Short mmCIF file of C-alpha atoms in Angstrom, two decimals:
data_model
loop_
_atom_site.label_atom_id
_atom_site.label_comp_id
_atom_site.label_asym_id
_atom_site.label_seq_id
_atom_site.Cartn_x
_atom_site.Cartn_y
_atom_site.Cartn_z
CA MET A 1 -92.62 97.01 21.19
CA ALA A 2 -89.23 95.99 19.84
CA GLY A 3 -86.59 98.67 20.16
CA GLN A 4 -88.15 100.11 23.32
CA THR A 5 -86.09 100.92 26.40
CA TYR A 6 -86.89 101.05 30.08
CA MET A 7 -84.70 103.31 32.22
CA GLY A 8 -82.11 103.26 29.42
CA ILE A 9 -82.10 99.44 29.22
CA PRO A 10 -83.19 97.69 26.03
CA ARG A 11 -86.53 96.06 26.84
CA GLU A 12 -85.38 92.73 25.38
CA GLU A 13 -82.74 92.50 28.14
CA ILE A 14 -85.29 92.84 30.93
CA PRO A 15 -86.73 89.47 31.95
CA TRP A 16 -90.03 90.81 33.25
CA TYR A 17 -92.99 89.00 31.76
CA PRO A 18 -95.53 86.42 32.88
CA THR A 19 -95.15 82.68 32.90
CA ILE A 20 -98.21 80.48 32.55
CA ASP A 21 -98.45 77.14 34.30
CA PRO A 22 -100.04 74.91 31.64
CA TYR A 23 -101.36 72.53 34.30
CA LEU A 24 -103.31 75.30 36.04
CA CYS A 25 -104.45 77.31 33.01
CA ASN A 26 -107.96 76.45 31.83
CA ASN A 27 -107.65 78.59 28.68
CA CYS A 28 -110.46 80.90 29.79
CA GLY A 29 -108.86 83.96 28.17
CA SER A 30 -109.38 86.35 31.08
CA CYS A 31 -105.72 87.38 30.92
CA MET A 32 -106.10 88.23 27.23
CA ASP A 33 -109.19 90.30 28.01
CA PHE A 34 -107.41 92.01 30.92
CA CYS A 35 -104.09 92.88 29.23
CA SER A 36 -104.26 95.58 26.56
CA ASN A 37 -100.64 95.06 25.48
CA ASN A 38 -101.16 91.88 23.44
CA VAL A 39 -98.89 89.84 25.72
CA PHE A 40 -101.08 86.74 25.62
CA ALA A 41 -102.47 84.55 22.83
CA GLN A 42 -104.94 81.69 22.79
CA GLY A 43 -103.13 78.37 22.53
CA GLU A 44 -104.62 74.98 21.75
CA LEU A 45 -104.54 73.71 25.33
CA HIS A 46 -103.74 76.82 27.37
CA THR A 47 -103.12 80.52 26.96
CA GLU A 48 -99.57 81.34 25.91
CA VAL A 49 -97.24 84.30 26.47
CA PHE A 50 -97.06 85.48 22.87
CA ASN A 51 -95.31 88.89 23.17
CA PRO A 52 -93.38 88.78 26.45
CA TYR A 53 -91.58 92.08 25.90
CA ASN A 54 -94.88 93.91 25.45
CA CYS A 55 -95.45 93.39 29.19
CA VAL A 56 -95.13 96.58 31.20
CA VAL A 57 -92.05 96.29 33.41
CA GLY A 58 -93.14 95.81 37.01
CA CYS A 59 -96.81 95.17 36.18
CA SER A 60 -98.25 91.91 37.48
CA ALA A 61 -101.94 92.84 37.59
CA CYS A 62 -102.97 89.98 35.30
CA GLN A 63 -101.69 87.58 37.95
CA ASN A 64 -104.40 88.81 40.32
CA ASP A 65 -107.04 88.54 37.60
CA CYS A 66 -106.31 84.84 36.91
CA GLU A 67 -108.82 82.81 38.93
CA MET A 68 -106.81 79.62 38.41
CA GLY A 69 -103.55 81.11 39.75
CA ALA A 70 -101.77 80.04 36.57
CA ILE A 71 -99.81 83.27 36.02
CA SER A 72 -96.57 84.04 37.81
CA PHE A 73 -93.82 86.63 37.54
CA PRO A 74 -90.16 86.81 38.62
CA ASP A 75 -89.42 87.47 42.29
CA LYS A 76 -89.57 91.26 42.73
CA LYS A 77 -86.58 91.52 45.09
CA GLU A 78 -84.35 89.55 42.72
CA PHE A 79 -85.72 91.52 39.79
CA VAL A 80 -84.88 94.87 41.41
CA LYS A 81 -81.32 93.65 41.97
CA LEU A 82 -81.02 92.59 38.34
CA LEU A 83 -82.49 95.88 37.17
CA GLN A 84 -79.86 97.79 39.15
CA GLU A 85 -77.13 95.69 37.51
CA LEU A 86 -78.56 96.33 34.06
CA ARG A 87 -78.81 100.08 34.75
CA GLU A 88 -75.16 100.10 35.77
CA LYS A 89 -74.23 98.19 32.61
CA HIS A 90 -76.11 100.64 30.37
CA LYS A 91 -75.51 103.93 32.21
CA ASN A 92 -72.76 105.12 29.86
CA VAL A 93 -74.31 103.77 26.68
CA ALA A 94 -75.83 106.50 24.57
#
């Protein structure tokens, strides 16, 4: 989804995507089955975040689907603050 924007902000500037704890992930693949945006890929030892910017901004549903609790996302309050700063930065860019 390169070249996409979210609220006028280039998607590549928005740090919203999952992180996988390799010590908790059992490589079951449930996150890959759950997410239709091709964010995850099967790794040798654990699932990996393959296309982080394909993640839908604000979505964290895969985190609830992970039985091992291996998926985490940025803190939402801090993220909202950052998003406001990025919107301000890009508001006059056409």
